PDB file of C-alpha atoms in Angstrom:
ATOM      1  CA  UNK A 875     -34.279 106.203 -40.414  1.00 49.00           C
ATOM      2  CA  UNK A 876     -34.699 106.089 -44.182  1.00 62.00           C
ATOM      3  CA  UNK A 877     -31.594 108.111 -44.793  1.00 72.00           C
ATOM      4  CA  UNK A 878     -29.395 105.470 -42.995  1.00 78.00           C
ATOM      5  CA  UNK A 879     -28.541 107.291 -39.777  1.00 85.00           C
ATOM      6  CA  UNK A 880     -28.166 105.418 -36.531  1.00 88.00           C
ATOM      7  CA  UNK A 881     -30.048 106.270 -33.308  1.00 91.00           C
ATOM      8  CA  UNK A 882     -26.647 107.491 -31.960  1.00 94.00           C
ATOM      9  CA  UNK A 883     -26.057 109.847 -34.795  1.00 90.00           C
ATOM     10  CA  UNK A 884     -29.372 111.474 -34.383  1.00 91.00           C
ATOM     11  CA  UNK A 885     -29.096 111.534 -30.496  1.00 91.00           C
ATOM     12  CA  UNK A 886     -25.798 113.296 -30.886  1.00 93.00           C
ATOM     13  CA  UNK A 887     -27.133 115.811 -33.235  1.00 91.00           C
ATOM     14  CA  UNK A 888     -30.370 116.632 -31.148  1.00 88.00           C
ATOM     15  CA  UNK A 889     -27.983 117.066 -28.061  1.00 90.00           C
ATOM     16  CA  UNK A 890     -26.161 119.613 -30.032  1.00 88.00           C
ATOM     17  CA  UNK A 891     -29.233 121.507 -30.859  1.00 86.00           C
ATOM     18  CA  UNK A 892     -29.765 122.929 -27.331  1.00 74.00           C
ATOM     19  CA  UNK A 893     -33.448 122.519 -27.638  1.00 66.00           C
ATOM     20  CA  UNK A 894     -34.008 123.172 -24.103  1.00 65.00           C
ATOM     21  CA  UNK A 895     -32.623 126.671 -24.373  1.00 66.00           C
ATOM     22  CA  UNK A 896     -33.864 127.622 -27.768  1.00 70.00           C
ATOM     23  CA  UNK A 897     -36.258 126.429 -30.414  1.00 73.00           C
ATOM     24  CA  UNK A 898     -34.495 124.937 -33.533  1.00 75.00           C
ATOM     25  CA  UNK A 899     -35.401 123.346 -36.979  1.00 79.00           C
ATOM     26  CA  UNK A 900     -33.920 120.038 -37.745  1.00 82.00           C
ATOM     27  CA  UNK A 901     -31.526 120.619 -40.557  1.00 85.00           C
ATOM     28  CA  UNK A 902     -30.451 117.620 -42.582  1.00 85.00           C
ATOM     29  CA  UNK A 903     -27.362 119.526 -44.036  1.00 88.00           C
ATOM     30  CA  UNK A 904     -26.234 120.271 -40.411  1.00 87.00           C
ATOM     31  CA  UNK A 905     -26.868 116.587 -39.348  1.00 89.00           C
ATOM     32  CA  UNK A 906     -24.695 115.331 -42.383  1.00 90.00           C
ATOM     33  CA  UNK A 907     -21.948 117.749 -41.535  1.00 89.00           C
ATOM     34  CA  UNK A 908     -21.879 116.644 -37.837  1.00 89.00           C
ATOM     35  CA  UNK A 909     -21.707 112.961 -38.824  1.00 91.00           C
ATOM     36  CA  UNK A 910     -18.962 113.625 -41.148  1.00 89.00           C
ATOM     37  CA  UNK A 911     -17.078 114.949 -38.216  1.00 91.00           C
ATOM     38  CA  UNK A 912     -17.925 111.993 -36.155  1.00 93.00           C
ATOM     39  CA  UNK A 913     -17.129 109.555 -38.921  1.00 92.00           C
ATOM     40  CA  UNK A 914     -13.854 111.448 -39.619  1.00 92.00           C
ATOM     41  CA  UNK A 915     -11.815 113.071 -36.730  1.00 92.00           C
ATOM     42  CA  UNK A 916     -13.633 111.478 -34.015  1.00 94.00           C
ATOM     43  CA  UNK A 917     -13.419 108.053 -35.565  1.00 94.00           C
ATOM     44  CA  UNK A 918      -9.683 108.753 -36.164  1.00 94.00           C
ATOM     45  CA  UNK A 919      -9.120 109.554 -32.527  1.00 95.00           C
ATOM     46  CA  UNK A 920     -10.650 106.243 -31.521  1.00 97.00           C
ATOM     47  CA  UNK A 921      -8.960 104.276 -34.134  1.00 97.00           C
ATOM     48  CA  UNK A 922      -5.410 105.460 -34.164  1.00 97.00           C
ATOM     49  CA  UNK A 923      -4.417 104.177 -30.570  1.00 98.00           C
ATOM     50  CA  UNK A 924      -6.028 100.809 -31.273  1.00 98.00           C
ATOM     51  CA  UNK A 925      -4.240 100.378 -34.668  1.00 97.00           C
ATOM     52  CA  UNK A 926      -0.831 101.627 -33.106  1.00 97.00           C
ATOM     53  CA  UNK A 927      -1.259  99.268 -30.207  1.00 97.00           C
ATOM     54  CA  UNK A 928      -1.902  96.276 -32.684  1.00 98.00           C
ATOM     55  CA  UNK A 929       0.818  97.170 -35.147  1.00 97.00           C
ATOM     56  CA  UNK A 930       3.620  98.327 -32.874  1.00 96.00           C
ATOM     57  CA  UNK A 931       3.034  96.987 -29.363  1.00 97.00           C
ATOM     58  CA  UNK A 932       1.701  93.449 -29.786  1.00 97.00           C
ATOM     59  CA  UNK A 933      -1.972  94.441 -29.064  1.00 98.00           C
ATOM     60  CA  UNK A 934      -1.223  95.566 -25.579  1.00 98.00           C
ATOM     61  CA  UNK A 935      -1.268  98.917 -23.923  1.00 98.00           C
ATOM     62  CA  UNK A 936       2.448  99.797 -23.639  1.00 97.00           C
ATOM     63  CA  UNK A 937       4.299 100.603 -20.370  1.00 97.00           C
ATOM     64  CA  UNK A 938       4.522 104.448 -20.488  1.00 97.00           C
ATOM     65  CA  UNK A 939       4.241 107.694 -18.449  1.00 97.00           C
ATOM     66  CA  UNK A 940       1.063 109.926 -18.486  1.00 97.00           C
ATOM     67  CA  UNK A 941       1.828 113.170 -20.072  1.00 97.00           C
ATOM     68  CA  UNK A 942       1.435 115.950 -17.419  1.00 97.00           C
ATOM     69  CA  UNK A 943      -0.314 118.241 -19.981  1.00 97.00           C
ATOM     70  CA  UNK A 944      -2.692 115.165 -20.775  1.00 97.00           C
ATOM     71  CA  UNK A 945      -3.418 114.805 -16.874  1.00 97.00           C
ATOM     72  CA  UNK A 946      -3.975 118.665 -16.534  1.00 97.00           C
ATOM     73  CA  UNK A 947      -6.329 118.798 -19.575  1.00 96.00           C
ATOM     74  CA  UNK A 948      -8.209 115.619 -18.523  1.00 97.00           C
ATOM     75  CA  UNK A 949      -8.745 116.996 -14.931  1.00 96.00           C
ATOM     76  CA  UNK A 950     -10.081 120.340 -16.346  1.00 96.00           C
ATOM     77  CA  UNK A 951     -12.208 118.245 -18.891  1.00 96.00           C
ATOM     78  CA  UNK A 952     -13.770 115.972 -16.089  1.00 96.00           C
ATOM     79  CA  UNK A 953     -14.648 119.004 -13.998  1.00 96.00           C
ATOM     80  CA  UNK A 954     -16.308 120.723 -16.758  1.00 95.00           C
ATOM     81  CA  UNK A 955     -18.181 117.535 -17.776  1.00 95.00           C
ATOM     82  CA  UNK A 956     -19.640 117.057 -14.476  1.00 95.00           C
ATOM     83  CA  UNK A 957     -20.748 120.610 -14.244  1.00 96.00           C
ATOM     84  CA  UNK A 958     -22.117 120.803 -17.600  1.00 94.00           C
ATOM     85  CA  UNK A 959     -24.130 117.388 -16.996  1.00 94.00           C
ATOM     86  CA  UNK A 960     -25.573 118.632 -14.048  1.00 94.00           C
ATOM     87  CA  UNK A 961     -26.790 121.927 -15.691  1.00 92.00           C
ATOM     88  CA  UNK A 962     -27.802 119.892 -18.934  1.00 90.00           C
ATOM     89  CA  UNK A 963     -25.486 122.098 -21.046  1.00 92.00           C
ATOM     90  CA  UNK A 964     -25.078 119.378 -23.699  1.00 93.00           C
ATOM     91  CA  UNK A 965     -24.350 121.447 -26.847  1.00 91.00           C
ATOM     92  CA  UNK A 966     -21.542 123.299 -25.149  1.00 90.00           C
ATOM     93  CA  UNK A 967     -20.223 120.128 -23.471  1.00 93.00           C
ATOM     94  CA  UNK A 968     -20.015 118.186 -26.716  1.00 94.00           C
ATOM     95  CA  UNK A 969     -18.100 120.870 -28.358  1.00 92.00           C
ATOM     96  CA  UNK A 970     -15.541 120.828 -25.451  1.00 93.00           C
ATOM     97  CA  UNK A 971     -15.549 116.976 -25.729  1.00 95.00           C
ATOM     98  CA  UNK A 972     -14.737 117.169 -29.432  1.00 94.00           C
ATOM     99  CA  UNK A 973     -11.813 119.618 -28.813  1.00 94.00           C
ATOM    100  CA  UNK A 974     -10.632 117.249 -26.105  1.00 96.00           C
ATOM    101  CA  UNK A 975     -10.650 114.313 -28.440  1.00 95.00           C
ATOM    102  CA  UNK A 976      -8.040 116.272 -30.643  1.00 95.00           C
ATOM    103  CA  UNK A 977      -5.457 115.603 -27.909  1.00 96.00           C
ATOM    104  CA  UNK A 978      -5.055 112.012 -29.177  1.00 97.00           C
ATOM    105  CA  UNK A 979      -4.505 113.307 -32.766  1.00 93.00           C
ATOM    106  CA  UNK A 980      -1.997 115.933 -31.458  1.00 95.00           C
ATOM    107  CA  UNK A 981      -0.147 113.122 -29.412  1.00 97.00           C
ATOM    108  CA  UNK A 982       0.083 111.117 -32.774  1.00 97.00           C
ATOM    109  CA  UNK A 983       1.346 114.184 -34.800  1.00 96.00           C
ATOM    110  CA  UNK A 984       3.958 115.005 -32.158  1.00 96.00           C
ATOM    111  CA  UNK A 985       5.287 111.490 -31.058  1.00 97.00           C
ATOM    112  CA  UNK A 986       4.250 109.142 -33.794  1.00 97.00           C
ATOM    113  CA  UNK A 987       3.376 105.983 -31.773  1.00 97.00           C
ATOM    114  CA  UNK A 988       2.669 104.194 -35.100  1.00 96.00           C
ATOM    115  CA  UNK A 989       6.135 104.885 -36.533  1.00 96.00           C
ATOM    116  CA  UNK A 990       9.158 102.865 -35.550  1.00 94.00           C
ATOM    117  CA  UNK A 991      11.547 105.729 -36.796  1.00 96.00           C
ATOM    118  CA  UNK A 992      10.756 107.872 -33.779  1.00 96.00           C
ATOM    119  CA  UNK A 993      12.138 107.435 -30.402  1.00 96.00           C
ATOM    120  CA  UNK A 994      10.450 104.551 -28.576  1.00 95.00           C
ATOM    121  CA  UNK A 995       9.972 106.080 -25.089  1.00 97.00           C
ATOM    122  CA  UNK A 996       8.065 109.186 -26.442  1.00 97.00           C
ATOM    123  CA  UNK A 997       6.088 106.778 -28.655  1.00 97.00           C
ATOM    124  CA  UNK A 998       5.093 104.602 -25.687  1.00 97.00           C
ATOM    125  CA  UNK A 999       4.310 107.457 -23.478  1.00 98.00           C
ATOM    126  CA  UNK A1000       2.087 109.061 -26.221  1.00 98.00           C
ATOM    127  CA  UNK A1001       0.247 105.815 -26.795  1.00 98.00           C
ATOM    128  CA  UNK A1002      -0.264 105.255 -23.141  1.00 98.00           C
ATOM    129  CA  UNK A1003      -1.534 108.849 -22.668  1.00 98.00           C
ATOM    130  CA  UNK A1004      -3.712 108.309 -25.709  1.00 98.00           C
ATOM    131  CA  UNK A1005      -5.501 105.427 -24.159  1.00 98.00           C
ATOM    132  CA  UNK A1006      -6.069 107.500 -21.101  1.00 98.00           C
ATOM    133  CA  UNK A1007      -7.903 110.094 -23.012  1.00 98.00           C
ATOM    134  CA  UNK A1008      -9.695 107.555 -25.145  1.00 98.00           C
ATOM    135  CA  UNK A1009     -11.174 105.902 -21.998  1.00 98.00           C
ATOM    136  CA  UNK A1010     -12.145 109.420 -20.737  1.00 98.00           C
ATOM    137  CA  UNK A1011     -13.895 110.108 -24.046  1.00 97.00           C
ATOM    138  CA  UNK A1012     -15.620 106.879 -24.079  1.00 97.00           C
ATOM    139  CA  UNK A1013     -17.133 107.533 -20.528  1.00 98.00           C
ATOM    140  CA  UNK A1014     -18.068 111.118 -21.342  1.00 97.00           C
ATOM    141  CA  UNK A1015     -19.666 110.178 -24.739  1.00 97.00           C
ATOM    142  CA  UNK A1016     -21.681 107.277 -23.439  1.00 97.00           C
ATOM    143  CA  UNK A1017     -24.888 109.217 -22.348  1.00 96.00           C
ATOM    144  CA  UNK A1018     -24.898 110.605 -25.959  1.00 96.00           C
ATOM    145  CA  UNK A1019     -23.981 107.649 -28.257  1.00 97.00           C
ATOM    146  CA  UNK A1020     -24.325 104.643 -26.071  1.00 97.00           C
ATOM    147  CA  UNK A1021     -24.127 102.035 -28.919  1.00 97.00           C
ATOM    148  CA  UNK A1022     -20.993 103.485 -30.361  1.00 97.00           C
ATOM    149  CA  UNK A1023     -19.297 103.638 -26.883  1.00 98.00           C
ATOM    150  CA  UNK A1024     -20.259 100.059 -26.328  1.00 98.00           C
ATOM    151  CA  UNK A1025     -18.472  99.019 -29.444  1.00 97.00           C
ATOM    152  CA  UNK A1026     -15.363 101.130 -28.273  1.00 98.00           C
ATOM    153  CA  UNK A1027     -15.658  99.401 -24.790  1.00 98.00           C
ATOM    154  CA  UNK A1028     -15.696  95.968 -26.586  1.00 98.00           C
ATOM    155  CA  UNK A1029     -12.591  97.113 -28.663  1.00 98.00           C
ATOM    156  CA  UNK A1030     -10.818  98.291 -25.424  1.00 98.00           C
ATOM    157  CA  UNK A1031     -11.740  95.046 -23.738  1.00 98.00           C
ATOM    158  CA  UNK A1032     -13.031  96.971 -20.659  1.00 98.00           C
ATOM    159  CA  UNK A1033     -15.577  95.752 -18.195  1.00 97.00           C
ATOM    160  CA  UNK A1034     -19.365  96.774 -18.714  1.00 96.00           C
ATOM    161  CA  UNK A1035     -19.223  98.849 -15.567  1.00 95.00           C
ATOM    162  CA  UNK A1036     -16.446 101.168 -16.936  1.00 98.00           C
ATOM    163  CA  UNK A1037     -18.959 103.912 -17.763  1.00 97.00           C
ATOM    164  CA  UNK A1038     -19.320 104.870 -14.269  1.00 96.00           C
ATOM    165  CA  UNK A1039     -18.133 108.485 -13.455  1.00 93.00           C
ATOM    166  CA  UNK A1040     -15.580 107.098 -10.733  1.00 95.00           C
ATOM    167  CA  UNK A1041     -13.748 105.510 -13.734  1.00 96.00           C
ATOM    168  CA  UNK A1042     -12.930 108.906 -15.173  1.00 95.00           C
ATOM    169  CA  UNK A1043      -9.198 109.702 -14.673  1.00 92.00           C
ATOM    170  CA  UNK A1044      -8.201 106.137 -14.209  1.00 95.00           C
ATOM    171  CA  UNK A1045      -5.726 104.823 -16.989  1.00 97.00           C
ATOM    172  CA  UNK A1046      -5.938 101.597 -18.731  1.00 98.00           C
ATOM    173  CA  UNK A1047      -3.186  99.611 -17.304  1.00 97.00           C
ATOM    174  CA  UNK A1048      -0.099  98.776 -19.187  1.00 97.00           C
ATOM    175  CA  UNK A1049      -0.162  95.281 -20.431  1.00 98.00           C
ATOM    176  CA  UNK A1050      -3.893  95.425 -20.944  1.00 98.00           C
ATOM    177  CA  UNK A1051      -4.837  93.481 -24.158  1.00 98.00           C
ATOM    178  CA  UNK A1052      -6.864  95.463 -26.669  1.00 98.00           C
ATOM    179  CA  UNK A1053      -9.327  93.935 -29.110  1.00 98.00           C
ATOM    180  CA  UNK A1054     -10.030  94.640 -32.700  1.00 97.00           C
ATOM    181  CA  UNK A1055     -10.902  97.971 -34.194  1.00 96.00           C
ATOM    182  CA  UNK A1056     -14.713  98.327 -35.074  1.00 94.00           C
ATOM    183  CA  UNK A1057     -16.771 100.732 -36.913  1.00 92.00           C
ATOM    184  CA  UNK A1058     -17.848 103.350 -34.313  1.00 95.00           C
ATOM    185  CA  UNK A1059     -19.449 106.076 -36.381  1.00 92.00           C
ATOM    186  CA  UNK A1060     -20.512 104.829 -40.042  1.00 87.00           C
ATOM    187  CA  UNK A1061     -19.542 107.255 -42.784  1.00 83.00           C
ATOM    188  CA  UNK A1062     -22.421 109.565 -43.825  1.00 72.00           C
ATOM    189  CA  UNK A1063     -24.864 108.195 -46.326  1.00 63.00           C
ATOM    190  CA  UNK A1064     -24.590 110.018 -49.555  1.00 64.00           C
TER     191      UNK A1064
END
């Protein structure tokens, strides 16, 4: 559009509006706020594991143990995702997905996979678990923001068929080579 938003940014915002349930007006301020969130915390959740992988683990997913908390949270998330998609409850679902993305940021806050001063086993496990969450997020967000998730898939060097529901809950294997970071959600135009 003339304000510089991508189709993904508009599609995501429209999905959040719950139009099938209630009438709503298109609000550019709300669109900008939502896109600031995508360009900020969501981009950060995508970029942090990729950056840490390249700067500290030779560009490959480290050998690690999946966090039990992450597995539990992901299992709950996938069940919710399937139920919400079936019922077309997109606005609720996207809010839950946004919260799930924060799991990556909390793993980074707690275990610092990007910082050599912290114990390596915890850093490896946190980064391995972060990639598990990242792949899950990518699959769940694909119906809403396909171009951005296609760029993320390229960065993760995963096959095009990875967006199938059957891939949910399957970790990216240790030793998998990760590609370069890209711009997933562009900054909000001023």
